[in-house]
Coordinates of C-alpha atoms and ligand atoms in Angstrom, one line a residue:
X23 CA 133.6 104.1 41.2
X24 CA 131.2 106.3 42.5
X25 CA 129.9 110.0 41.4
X26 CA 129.2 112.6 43.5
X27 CA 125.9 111.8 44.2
X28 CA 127.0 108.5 45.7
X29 CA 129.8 110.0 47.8
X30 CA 130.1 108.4 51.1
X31 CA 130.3 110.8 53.8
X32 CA 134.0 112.8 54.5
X33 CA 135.6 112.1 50.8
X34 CA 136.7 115.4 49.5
X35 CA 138.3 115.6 46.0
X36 CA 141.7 117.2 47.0
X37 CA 143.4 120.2 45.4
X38 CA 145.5 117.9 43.4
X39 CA 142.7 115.8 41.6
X40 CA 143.2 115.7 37.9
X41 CA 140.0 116.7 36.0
X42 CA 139.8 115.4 32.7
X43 CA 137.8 116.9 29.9
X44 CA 136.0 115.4 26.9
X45 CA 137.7 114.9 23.4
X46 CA 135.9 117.0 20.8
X47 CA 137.6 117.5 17.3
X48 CA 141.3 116.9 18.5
X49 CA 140.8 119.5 21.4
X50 CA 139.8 119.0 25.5
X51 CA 137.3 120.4 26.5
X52 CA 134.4 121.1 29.1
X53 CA 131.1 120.4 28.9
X54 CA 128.7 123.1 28.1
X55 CA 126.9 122.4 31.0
X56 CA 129.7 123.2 33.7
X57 CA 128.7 120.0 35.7
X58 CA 131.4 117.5 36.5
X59 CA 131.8 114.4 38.4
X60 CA 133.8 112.4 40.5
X61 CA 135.0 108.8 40.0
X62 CA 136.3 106.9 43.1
X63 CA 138.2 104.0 43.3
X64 CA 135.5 101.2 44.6
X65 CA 138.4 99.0 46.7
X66 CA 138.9 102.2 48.9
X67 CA 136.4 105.1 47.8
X68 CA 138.7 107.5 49.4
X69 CA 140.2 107.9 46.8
X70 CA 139.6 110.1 44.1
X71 CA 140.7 109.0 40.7
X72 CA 139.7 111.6 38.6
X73 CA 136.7 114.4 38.2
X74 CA 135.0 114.0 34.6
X75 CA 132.6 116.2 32.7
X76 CA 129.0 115.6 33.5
X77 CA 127.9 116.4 29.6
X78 CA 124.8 116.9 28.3
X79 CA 122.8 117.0 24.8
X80 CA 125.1 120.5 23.5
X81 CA 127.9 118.4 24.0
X82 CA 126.8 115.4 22.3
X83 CA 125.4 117.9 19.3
X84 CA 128.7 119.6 19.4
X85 CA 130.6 116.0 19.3
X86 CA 128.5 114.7 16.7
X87 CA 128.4 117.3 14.2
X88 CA 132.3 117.3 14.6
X89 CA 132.5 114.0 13.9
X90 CA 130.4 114.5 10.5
X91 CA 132.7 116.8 9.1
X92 CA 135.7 115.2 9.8
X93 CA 134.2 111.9 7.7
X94 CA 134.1 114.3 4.6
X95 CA 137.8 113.3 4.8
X96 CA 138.5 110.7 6.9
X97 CA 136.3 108.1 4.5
X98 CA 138.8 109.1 1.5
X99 CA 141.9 108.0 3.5
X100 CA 142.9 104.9 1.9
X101 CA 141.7 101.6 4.4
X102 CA 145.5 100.7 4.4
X103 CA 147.0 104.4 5.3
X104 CA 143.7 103.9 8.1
X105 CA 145.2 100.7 9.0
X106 CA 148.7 101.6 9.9
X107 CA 147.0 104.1 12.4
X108 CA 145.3 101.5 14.2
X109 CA 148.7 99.6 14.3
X110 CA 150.9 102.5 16.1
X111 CA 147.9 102.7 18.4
X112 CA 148.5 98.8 19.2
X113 CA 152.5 99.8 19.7
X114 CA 151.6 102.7 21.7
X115 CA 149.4 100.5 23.7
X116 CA 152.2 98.2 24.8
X117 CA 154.1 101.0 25.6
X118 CA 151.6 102.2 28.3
X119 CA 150.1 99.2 29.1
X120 CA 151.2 99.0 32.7
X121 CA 150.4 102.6 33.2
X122 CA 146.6 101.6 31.5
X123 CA 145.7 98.6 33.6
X124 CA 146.7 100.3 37.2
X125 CA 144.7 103.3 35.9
X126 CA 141.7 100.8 35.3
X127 CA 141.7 98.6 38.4
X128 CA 142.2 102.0 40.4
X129 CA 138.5 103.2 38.4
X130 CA 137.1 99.6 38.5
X131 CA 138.6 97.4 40.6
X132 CA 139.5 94.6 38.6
X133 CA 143.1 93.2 39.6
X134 CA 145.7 93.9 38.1
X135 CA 146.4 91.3 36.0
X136 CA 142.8 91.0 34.5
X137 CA 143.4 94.9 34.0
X138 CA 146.7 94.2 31.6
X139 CA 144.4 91.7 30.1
X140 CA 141.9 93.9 29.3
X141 CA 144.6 96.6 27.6
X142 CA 146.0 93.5 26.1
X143 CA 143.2 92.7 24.2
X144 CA 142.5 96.5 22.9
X145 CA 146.2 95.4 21.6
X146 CA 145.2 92.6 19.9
X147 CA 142.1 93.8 18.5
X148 CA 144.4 97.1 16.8
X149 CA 146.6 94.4 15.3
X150 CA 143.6 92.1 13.9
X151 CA 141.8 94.8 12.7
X152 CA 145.4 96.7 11.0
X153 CA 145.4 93.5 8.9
X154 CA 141.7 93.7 7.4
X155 CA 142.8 97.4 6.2
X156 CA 144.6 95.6 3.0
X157 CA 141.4 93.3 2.9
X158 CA 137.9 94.9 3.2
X159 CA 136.7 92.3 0.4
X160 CA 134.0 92.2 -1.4
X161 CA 133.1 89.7 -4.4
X162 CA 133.9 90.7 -8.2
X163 CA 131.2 88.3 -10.2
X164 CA 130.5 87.6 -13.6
X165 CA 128.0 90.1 -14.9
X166 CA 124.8 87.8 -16.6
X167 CA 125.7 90.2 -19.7
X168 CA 128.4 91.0 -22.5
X169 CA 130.9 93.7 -21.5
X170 CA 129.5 94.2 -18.0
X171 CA 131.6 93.9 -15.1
X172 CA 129.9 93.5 -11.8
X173 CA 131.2 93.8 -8.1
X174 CA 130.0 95.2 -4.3
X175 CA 132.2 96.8 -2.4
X176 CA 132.1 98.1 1.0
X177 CA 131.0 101.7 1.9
X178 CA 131.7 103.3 5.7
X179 CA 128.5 104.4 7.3
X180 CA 129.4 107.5 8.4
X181 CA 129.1 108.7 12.3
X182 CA 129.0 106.0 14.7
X183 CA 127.6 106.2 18.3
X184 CA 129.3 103.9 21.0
X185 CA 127.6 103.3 24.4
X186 CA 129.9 100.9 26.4
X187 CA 129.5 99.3 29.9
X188 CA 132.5 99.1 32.9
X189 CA 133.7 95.9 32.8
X190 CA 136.1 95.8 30.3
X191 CA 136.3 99.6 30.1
X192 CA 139.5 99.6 27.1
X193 CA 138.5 96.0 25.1
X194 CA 135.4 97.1 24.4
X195 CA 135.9 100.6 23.4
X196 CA 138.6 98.8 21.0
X197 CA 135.9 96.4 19.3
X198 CA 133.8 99.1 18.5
X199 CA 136.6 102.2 17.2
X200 CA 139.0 99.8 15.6
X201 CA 136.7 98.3 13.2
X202 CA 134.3 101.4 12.5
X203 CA 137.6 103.3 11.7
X204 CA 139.2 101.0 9.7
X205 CA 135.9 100.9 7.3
X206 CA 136.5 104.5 7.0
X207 CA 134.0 105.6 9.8
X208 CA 133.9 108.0 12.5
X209 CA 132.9 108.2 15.9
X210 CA 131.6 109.9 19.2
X211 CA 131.9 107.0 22.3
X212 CA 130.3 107.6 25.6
X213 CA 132.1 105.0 28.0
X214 CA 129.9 104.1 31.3
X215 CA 129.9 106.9 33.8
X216 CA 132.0 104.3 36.1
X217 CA 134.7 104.0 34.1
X218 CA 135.7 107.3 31.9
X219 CA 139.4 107.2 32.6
X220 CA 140.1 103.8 30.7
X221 CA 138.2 105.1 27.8
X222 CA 140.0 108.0 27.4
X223 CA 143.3 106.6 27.8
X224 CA 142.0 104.7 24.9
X225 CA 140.6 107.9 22.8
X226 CA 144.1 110.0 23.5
X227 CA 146.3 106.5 22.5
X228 CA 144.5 106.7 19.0
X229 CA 144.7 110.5 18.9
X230 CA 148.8 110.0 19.8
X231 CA 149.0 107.3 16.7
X232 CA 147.6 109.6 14.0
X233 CA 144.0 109.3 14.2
X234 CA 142.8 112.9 12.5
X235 CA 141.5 115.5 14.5
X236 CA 137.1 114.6 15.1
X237 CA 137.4 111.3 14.1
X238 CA 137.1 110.1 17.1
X239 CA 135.3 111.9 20.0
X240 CA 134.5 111.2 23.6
X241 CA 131.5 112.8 25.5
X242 CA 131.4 111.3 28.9
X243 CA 128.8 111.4 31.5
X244 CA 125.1 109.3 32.2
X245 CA 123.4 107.3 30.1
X246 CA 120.5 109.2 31.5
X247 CA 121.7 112.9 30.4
X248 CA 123.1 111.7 27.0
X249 CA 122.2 108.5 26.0
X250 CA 119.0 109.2 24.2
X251 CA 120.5 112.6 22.7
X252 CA 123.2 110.4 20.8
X253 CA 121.1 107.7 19.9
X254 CA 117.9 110.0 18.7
X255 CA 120.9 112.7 16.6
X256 CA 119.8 112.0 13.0
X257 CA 123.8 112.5 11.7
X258 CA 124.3 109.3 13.6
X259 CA 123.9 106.2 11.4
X260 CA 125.2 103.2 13.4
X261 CA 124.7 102.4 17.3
X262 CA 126.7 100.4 18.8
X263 CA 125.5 99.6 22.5
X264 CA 126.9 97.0 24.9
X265 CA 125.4 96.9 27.9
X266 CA 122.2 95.1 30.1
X267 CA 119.3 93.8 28.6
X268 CA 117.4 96.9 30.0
X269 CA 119.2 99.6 28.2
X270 CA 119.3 97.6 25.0
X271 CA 115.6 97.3 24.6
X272 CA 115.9 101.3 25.3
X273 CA 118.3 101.8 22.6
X274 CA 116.9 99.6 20.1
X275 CA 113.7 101.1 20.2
X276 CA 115.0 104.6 19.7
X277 CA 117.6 103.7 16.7
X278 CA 115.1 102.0 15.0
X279 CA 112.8 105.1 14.6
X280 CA 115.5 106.5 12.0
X281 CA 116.4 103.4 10.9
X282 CA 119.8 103.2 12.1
X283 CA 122.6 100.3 12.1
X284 CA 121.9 99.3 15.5
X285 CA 124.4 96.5 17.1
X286 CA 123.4 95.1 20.8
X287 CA 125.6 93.5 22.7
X288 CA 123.7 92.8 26.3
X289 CA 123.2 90.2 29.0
X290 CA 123.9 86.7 30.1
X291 CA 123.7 83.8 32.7
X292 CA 125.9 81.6 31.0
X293 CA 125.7 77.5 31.8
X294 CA 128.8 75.5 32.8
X295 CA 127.9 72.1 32.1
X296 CA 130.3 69.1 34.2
X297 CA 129.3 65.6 33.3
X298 CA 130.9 62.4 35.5
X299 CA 133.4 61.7 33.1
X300 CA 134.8 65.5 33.1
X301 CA 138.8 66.1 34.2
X302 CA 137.0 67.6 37.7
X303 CA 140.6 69.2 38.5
X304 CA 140.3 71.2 35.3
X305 CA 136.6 71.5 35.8
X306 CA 137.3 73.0 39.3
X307 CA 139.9 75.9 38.3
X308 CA 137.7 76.6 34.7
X309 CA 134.9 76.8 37.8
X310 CA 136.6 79.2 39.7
X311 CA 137.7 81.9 37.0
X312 CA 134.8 82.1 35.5
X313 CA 132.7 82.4 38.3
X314 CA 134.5 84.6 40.3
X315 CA 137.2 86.2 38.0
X316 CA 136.7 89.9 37.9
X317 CA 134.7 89.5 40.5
X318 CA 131.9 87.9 38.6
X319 CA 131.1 91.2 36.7
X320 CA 131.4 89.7 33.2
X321 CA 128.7 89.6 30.9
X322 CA 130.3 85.5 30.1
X323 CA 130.7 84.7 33.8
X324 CA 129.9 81.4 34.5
X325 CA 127.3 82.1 36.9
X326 CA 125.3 78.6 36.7
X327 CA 127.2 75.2 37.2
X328 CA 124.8 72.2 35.8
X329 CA 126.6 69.1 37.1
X330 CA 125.8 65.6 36.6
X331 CA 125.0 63.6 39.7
X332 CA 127.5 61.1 39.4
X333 CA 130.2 64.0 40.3
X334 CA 128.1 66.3 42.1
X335 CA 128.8 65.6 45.9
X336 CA 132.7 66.0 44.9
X337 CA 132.5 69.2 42.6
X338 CA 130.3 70.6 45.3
X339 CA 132.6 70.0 48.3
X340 CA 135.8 71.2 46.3
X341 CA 134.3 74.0 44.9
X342 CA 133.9 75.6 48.3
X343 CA 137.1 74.6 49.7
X344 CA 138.3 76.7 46.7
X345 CA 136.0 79.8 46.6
X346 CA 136.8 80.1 50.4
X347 CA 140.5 80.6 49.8
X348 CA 140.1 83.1 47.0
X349 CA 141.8 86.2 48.8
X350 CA 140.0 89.4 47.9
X351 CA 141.2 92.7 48.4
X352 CA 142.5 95.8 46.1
X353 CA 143.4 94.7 42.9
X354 CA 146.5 96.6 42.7
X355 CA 147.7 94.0 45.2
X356 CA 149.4 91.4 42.7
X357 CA 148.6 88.7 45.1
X358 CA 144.9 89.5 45.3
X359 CA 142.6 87.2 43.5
X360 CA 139.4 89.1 43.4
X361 CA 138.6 92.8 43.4
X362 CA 135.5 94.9 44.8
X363 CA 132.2 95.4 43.4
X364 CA 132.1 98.4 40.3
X365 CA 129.9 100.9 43.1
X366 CA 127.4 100.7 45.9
X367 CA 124.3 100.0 43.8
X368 CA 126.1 96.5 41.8
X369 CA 127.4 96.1 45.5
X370 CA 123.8 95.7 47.1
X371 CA 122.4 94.4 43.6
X372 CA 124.8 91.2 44.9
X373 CA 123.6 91.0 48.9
X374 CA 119.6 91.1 47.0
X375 CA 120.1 88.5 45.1
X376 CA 121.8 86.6 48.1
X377 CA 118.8 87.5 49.9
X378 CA 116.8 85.9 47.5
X379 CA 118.5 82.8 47.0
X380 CA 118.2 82.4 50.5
X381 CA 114.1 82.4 50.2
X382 CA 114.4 81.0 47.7
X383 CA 115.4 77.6 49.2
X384 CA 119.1 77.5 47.7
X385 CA 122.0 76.3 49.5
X386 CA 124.6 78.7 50.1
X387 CA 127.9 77.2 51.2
X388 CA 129.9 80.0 51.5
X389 CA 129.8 83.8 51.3
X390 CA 126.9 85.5 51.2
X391 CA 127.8 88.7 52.6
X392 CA 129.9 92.2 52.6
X393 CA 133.6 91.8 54.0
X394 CA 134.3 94.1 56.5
X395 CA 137.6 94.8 58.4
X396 CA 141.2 95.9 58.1
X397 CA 141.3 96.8 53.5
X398 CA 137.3 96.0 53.1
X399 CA 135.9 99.0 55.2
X400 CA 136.1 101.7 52.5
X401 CA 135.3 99.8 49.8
X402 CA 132.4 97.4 48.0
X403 CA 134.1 94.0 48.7
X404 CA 131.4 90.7 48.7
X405 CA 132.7 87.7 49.5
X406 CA 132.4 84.4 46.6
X407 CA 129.3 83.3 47.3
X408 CA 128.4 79.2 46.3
X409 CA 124.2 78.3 46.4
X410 CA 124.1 74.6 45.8
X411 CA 120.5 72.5 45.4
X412 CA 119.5 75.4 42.9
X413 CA 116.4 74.9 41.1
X414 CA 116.9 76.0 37.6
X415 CA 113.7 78.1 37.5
X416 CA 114.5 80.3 40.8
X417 CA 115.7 83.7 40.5
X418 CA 119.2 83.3 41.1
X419 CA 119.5 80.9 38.4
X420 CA 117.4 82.9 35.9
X421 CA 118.6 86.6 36.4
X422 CA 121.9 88.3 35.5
X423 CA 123.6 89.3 39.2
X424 CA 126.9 90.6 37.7
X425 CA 128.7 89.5 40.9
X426 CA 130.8 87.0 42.5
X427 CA 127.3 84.2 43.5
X428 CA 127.3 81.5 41.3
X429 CA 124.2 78.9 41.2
X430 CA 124.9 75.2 41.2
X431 CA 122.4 73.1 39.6
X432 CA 122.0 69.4 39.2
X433 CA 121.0 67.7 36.6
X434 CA 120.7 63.8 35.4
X435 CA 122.8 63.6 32.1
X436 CA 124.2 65.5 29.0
X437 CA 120.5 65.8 27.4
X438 CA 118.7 67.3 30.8
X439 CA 122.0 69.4 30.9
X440 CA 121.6 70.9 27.8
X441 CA 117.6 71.1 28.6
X442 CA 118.5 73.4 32.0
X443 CA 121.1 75.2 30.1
X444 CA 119.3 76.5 27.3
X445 CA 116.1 77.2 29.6
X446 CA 117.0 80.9 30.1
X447 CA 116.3 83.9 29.0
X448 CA 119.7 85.0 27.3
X449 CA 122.3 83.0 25.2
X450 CA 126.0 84.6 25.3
X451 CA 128.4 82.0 26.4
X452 CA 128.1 77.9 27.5
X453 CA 130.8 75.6 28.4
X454 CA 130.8 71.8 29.0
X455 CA 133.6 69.8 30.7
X456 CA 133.7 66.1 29.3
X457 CA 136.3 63.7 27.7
X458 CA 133.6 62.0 25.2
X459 CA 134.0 63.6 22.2
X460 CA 130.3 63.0 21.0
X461 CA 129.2 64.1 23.9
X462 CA 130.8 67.5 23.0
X463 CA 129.9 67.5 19.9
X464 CA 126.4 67.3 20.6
X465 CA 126.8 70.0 23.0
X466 CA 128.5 72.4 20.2
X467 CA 125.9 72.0 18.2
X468 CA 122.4 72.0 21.1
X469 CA 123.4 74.5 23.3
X470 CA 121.6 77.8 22.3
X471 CA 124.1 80.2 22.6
X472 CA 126.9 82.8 20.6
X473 CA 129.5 81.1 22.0
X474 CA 130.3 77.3 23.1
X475 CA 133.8 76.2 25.4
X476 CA 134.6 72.2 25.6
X477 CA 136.6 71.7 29.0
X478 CA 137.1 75.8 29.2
X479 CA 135.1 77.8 31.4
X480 CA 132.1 80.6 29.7
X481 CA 134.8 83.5 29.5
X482 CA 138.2 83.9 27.2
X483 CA 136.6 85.0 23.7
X484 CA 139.7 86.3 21.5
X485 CA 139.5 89.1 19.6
X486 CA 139.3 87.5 15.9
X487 CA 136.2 85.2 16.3
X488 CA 132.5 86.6 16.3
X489 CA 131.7 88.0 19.8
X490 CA 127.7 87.8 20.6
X491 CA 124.6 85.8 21.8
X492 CA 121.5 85.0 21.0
X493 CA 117.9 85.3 22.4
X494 CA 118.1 89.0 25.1
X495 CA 121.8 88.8 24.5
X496 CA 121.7 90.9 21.6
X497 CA 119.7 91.4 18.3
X498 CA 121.9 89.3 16.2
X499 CA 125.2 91.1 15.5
X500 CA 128.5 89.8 16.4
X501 CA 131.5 92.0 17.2
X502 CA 135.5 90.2 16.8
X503 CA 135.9 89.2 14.0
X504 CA 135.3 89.8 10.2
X505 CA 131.2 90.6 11.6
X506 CA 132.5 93.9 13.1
X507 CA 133.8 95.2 9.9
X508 CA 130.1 94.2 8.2
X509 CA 128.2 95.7 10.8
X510 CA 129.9 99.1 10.5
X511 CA 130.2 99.1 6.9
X512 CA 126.8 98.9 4.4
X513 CA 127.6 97.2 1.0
X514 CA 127.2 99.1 -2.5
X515 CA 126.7 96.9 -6.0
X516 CA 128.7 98.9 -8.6
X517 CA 128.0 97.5 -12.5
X518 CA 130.0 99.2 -15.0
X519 CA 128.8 98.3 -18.7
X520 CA 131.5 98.6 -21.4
X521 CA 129.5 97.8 -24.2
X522 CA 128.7 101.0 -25.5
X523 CA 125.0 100.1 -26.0
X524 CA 122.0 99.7 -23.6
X525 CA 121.7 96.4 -21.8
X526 CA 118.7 95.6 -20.1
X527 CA 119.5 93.2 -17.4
X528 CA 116.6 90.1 -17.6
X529 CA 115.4 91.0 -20.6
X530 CA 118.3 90.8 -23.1
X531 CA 119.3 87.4 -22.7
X532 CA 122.2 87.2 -25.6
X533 CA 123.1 83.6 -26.8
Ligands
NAD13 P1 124.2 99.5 31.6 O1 123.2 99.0 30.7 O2 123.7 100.1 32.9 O3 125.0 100.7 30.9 C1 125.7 100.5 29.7 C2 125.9 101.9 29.1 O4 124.7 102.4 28.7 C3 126.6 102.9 30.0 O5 127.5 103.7 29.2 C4 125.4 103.7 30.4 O6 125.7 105.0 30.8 C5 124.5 103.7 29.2 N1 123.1 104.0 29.4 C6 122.4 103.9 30.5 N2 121.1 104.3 30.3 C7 121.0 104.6 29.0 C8 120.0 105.1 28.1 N3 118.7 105.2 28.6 N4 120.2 105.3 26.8 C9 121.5 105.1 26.3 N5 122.5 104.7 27.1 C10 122.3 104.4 28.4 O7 125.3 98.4 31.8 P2 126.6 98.4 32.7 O8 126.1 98.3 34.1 O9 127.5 99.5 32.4 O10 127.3 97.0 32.3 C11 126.8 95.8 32.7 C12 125.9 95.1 31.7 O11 126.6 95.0 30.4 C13 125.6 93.7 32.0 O12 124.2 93.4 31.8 C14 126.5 92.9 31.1 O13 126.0 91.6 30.8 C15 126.5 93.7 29.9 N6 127.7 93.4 29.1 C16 127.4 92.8 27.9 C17 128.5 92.4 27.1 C18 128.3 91.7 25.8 O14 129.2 91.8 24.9 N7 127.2 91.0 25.6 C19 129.8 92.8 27.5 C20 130.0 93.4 28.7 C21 128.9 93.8 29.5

């Protein structure tokens, strides 16, 4: 995608472009500031996909204050009644689930089966999340006194700001609305500026399956216009942010000044660790998806390969032989196996950090620049790019790229492994490939990370297991899972003392 600032020369939105509007208390709408924006379809940017509202802070007030009086209601619905809501949305889903994903790899360029996979999971997430409406525990103890009762149950938060990043421009939209609405929430989203059509195919599904008018909202435009505005709005009490590391330490400065829930979901550099005794076949293909699988632009891409020496030479070789066949192209074409770059800027973010590596005194194999020709011209295609002889401490093995280069490393045995691996600045996802069973074991429990794979590449997290890292990965929430549902829910301790007579808690101490 691009805007209109970043327009390459001779595209012209045609007559026929669709201009979508935001979603403000059940009606579309245009900004209040009358400035729009154009998203373009990074595999061939003459294309147009849609024009979108550039909003600004009257939007996000008028969004927000919608939102908080539609949760005057909307927490009194019973969780279950909530629940079926999210579960038509998972049906509807299916039902336009083809429709979704060539929507999203037109926006983003992911292809197209990673873009059904991405829809897939907003479906899976509706239908975990349906199921926790007839749960929302919380524990019933004994009270410490006669005729007490004593339990905590959970309260919804009220208005819920969502900030969400490209990659997976439906999933994690869905990990952030399914579970706030289900605890009886509501919510204003602002999806990433590259990706607003996904997100509102998302926001009209749930609108179509029975979500009340302002319960959900969507304001899109920049981070720099409204970011702040939604973050700072003191109706908001939750933020839920995934993005880089950069933003995050923005936000999570600014939502802690009005002591807001604040959830941060950020960056990684995630460690694939292959030791001699490893299936290298398996090794090999985990390699290749999670290096270069949607294009690299995943916050678990394995983007560092730590491989024992005994296999080195081999993995090396193959890995090569494999990355150079990888046929990129536009994502629409089913036989394509890697899409563009997101835009221009993630585009030469990629050709800096070759650059880099280069000075840096890294190998690079294969890759290591911009395709041009016949399909690449008009878009932001890179090809896979392998460094070998990496140095754990350079750049390139340090930073987040978000792109198809991937930094191999070598290292003497599981310990040094883990060492090099945990030796980073972030701690999302790890993987290591071995057939001892203590070996993995010890790996589970050493590497310093939210999320471990044994002989699975750093990317594949379902829907119903805590989703996070540790370290400038995040600020210690998880989303998936039952952590989502306590992060946008606060609990309340409810005593109800049927004695008839005054009871003072650690002081009357009956027999
Ligand atoms: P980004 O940080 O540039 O933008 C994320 C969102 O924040 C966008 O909607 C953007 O408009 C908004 N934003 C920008 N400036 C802001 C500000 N000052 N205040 C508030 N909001 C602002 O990230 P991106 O380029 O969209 O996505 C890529 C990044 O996201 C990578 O670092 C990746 O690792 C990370 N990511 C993390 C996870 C995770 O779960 N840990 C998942 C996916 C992506």
């Amino acid at each position: 995608m691009a805007t209109m600032e970043q327009k390459p020369a001779g595209v012209q939105a045609g007559a026929k472009t669709k201009v979508f509007k935001n979603f403000i208390g059940g009606e579309w709408v245009e900004s209040r500031t009358g400035r729009t924006f154009e998203n373009l379809n990074p595999a061939d940017t003459r294309e147009v996909v849609g024009i979108f509202q550039k909003s600004g802070k009257e939007d996000v007030d008028h969004a927000i204050e919608t939102a908080k009086q539609a949760f005057k209601k909307w927490r009194l619905v019973p969780a279950p009644r909530r629940a079926e809501m999210l579960y038509k949305a998972s049906e509807l889903l299916i039902a336009r689930k083809e429709e979704y994903a060539r929507d999203m790899t037109r926006e983003m360029g992911k292809v197209i089966k990673e873009t059904r996979g991405d829809v897939q999971e907003a479906i899976d997430c509706g239908y975990y999340t349906a199921g926790e409406g007839r749960r929302l525990f919380g524990p019933t103890v004994p009270s410490e006194l006669p005729n007490k009762f004593a339990m905590a149950i959970r309260q919804p938060l009220g208005v819920c700001a969502m900030i969400t990043p490209w990659n997976f421009p439906m999933a994690i939209p869905s990990w952030k609305l399914f579970p706030a609405l289900v605890a009886g929430n509501t919510a204003v989203i602002k999806p990433a500026q590259d990706t607003p059509l996904s997100t509102l195919n998302f926001v009209k599904t749930l609108h179509d399956a029975g979500i009340p008018a302002g319960v959900v909202n969507i304001v899109t435009g920049f981070g720099s216009d409204i970011g702040t505005p939604m973050v700072e709005h003191p109706a908001v009490r939750a933020v839920s942010l995934t993005g880089s590391t950069a933003v995050g330490r923005i936000v999570g400065q600014e939502a802690a000044k009005t002591f807001k829930h604040c959830s941060l979901e950020l960056g990684g550099k995630n460690p694939m660790i292959v030791l001699d005794d490893a299936n290298l076949d398996l090794a090999l293909e985990g390699a290749l998806w999670g290096a270069f699988g949607t294009t690299g632009q995943r916050c678990t891409a394995t983007s560092r390969i730590i491989i024992q020496k005994g296999v080195y030479k081999k993995f090396v070789d193959e890995l090569v032989v494999r990355a150079k066949k990888l046929k990129v192209g536009n994502g629409l074409d089913e036989s394509v196996d890697m899409g563009p770059a997101v835009n221009s800027s993630q585009m030469e973010t990629d050709l800096k950090y070759i650059k880099i590596g280069e000075d840096e005194g890294a190998k690079m194999l294969c890759g290591g620049h911009r395709l041009e020709g016949e399909g690449y011209n008009h878009g932001w295609f890179v090809a896979p790019t392998v460094f070998a002889d990496v140095d754990p401490k350079m750049r390139i093995a340090q930073e987040e790229i978000f792109g198809p280069v991937v930094s191999i490393i070598p290292c003497d045995g599981l310990e040094n492994a883990i060492e090099i691996a945990n030796d980073i600045e972030y701690g999302l996802s790890s993987s290591i490939y071995t057939k001892d069973v203590n070996k993995a074991f010890t790996a589970m429990r050493d590497l310093y990370a939210g999320i471990t794979y044994i002989n699975a590449p750093t990317i594949g997290a379902e829907v119903h297991l805590p989703f996070g890292g540790t370290k400038a990965t995040g600020n210690g929430h998880r989303e998936g899972g039952i952590g989502a549902i306590d992060f946008y829910t606060e609990w309340k301790s409810v005593y109800v003392d049927y004695s008839d007579k005054l009871q003072r808690a650690q002081i009357d101490r009956p027999e």
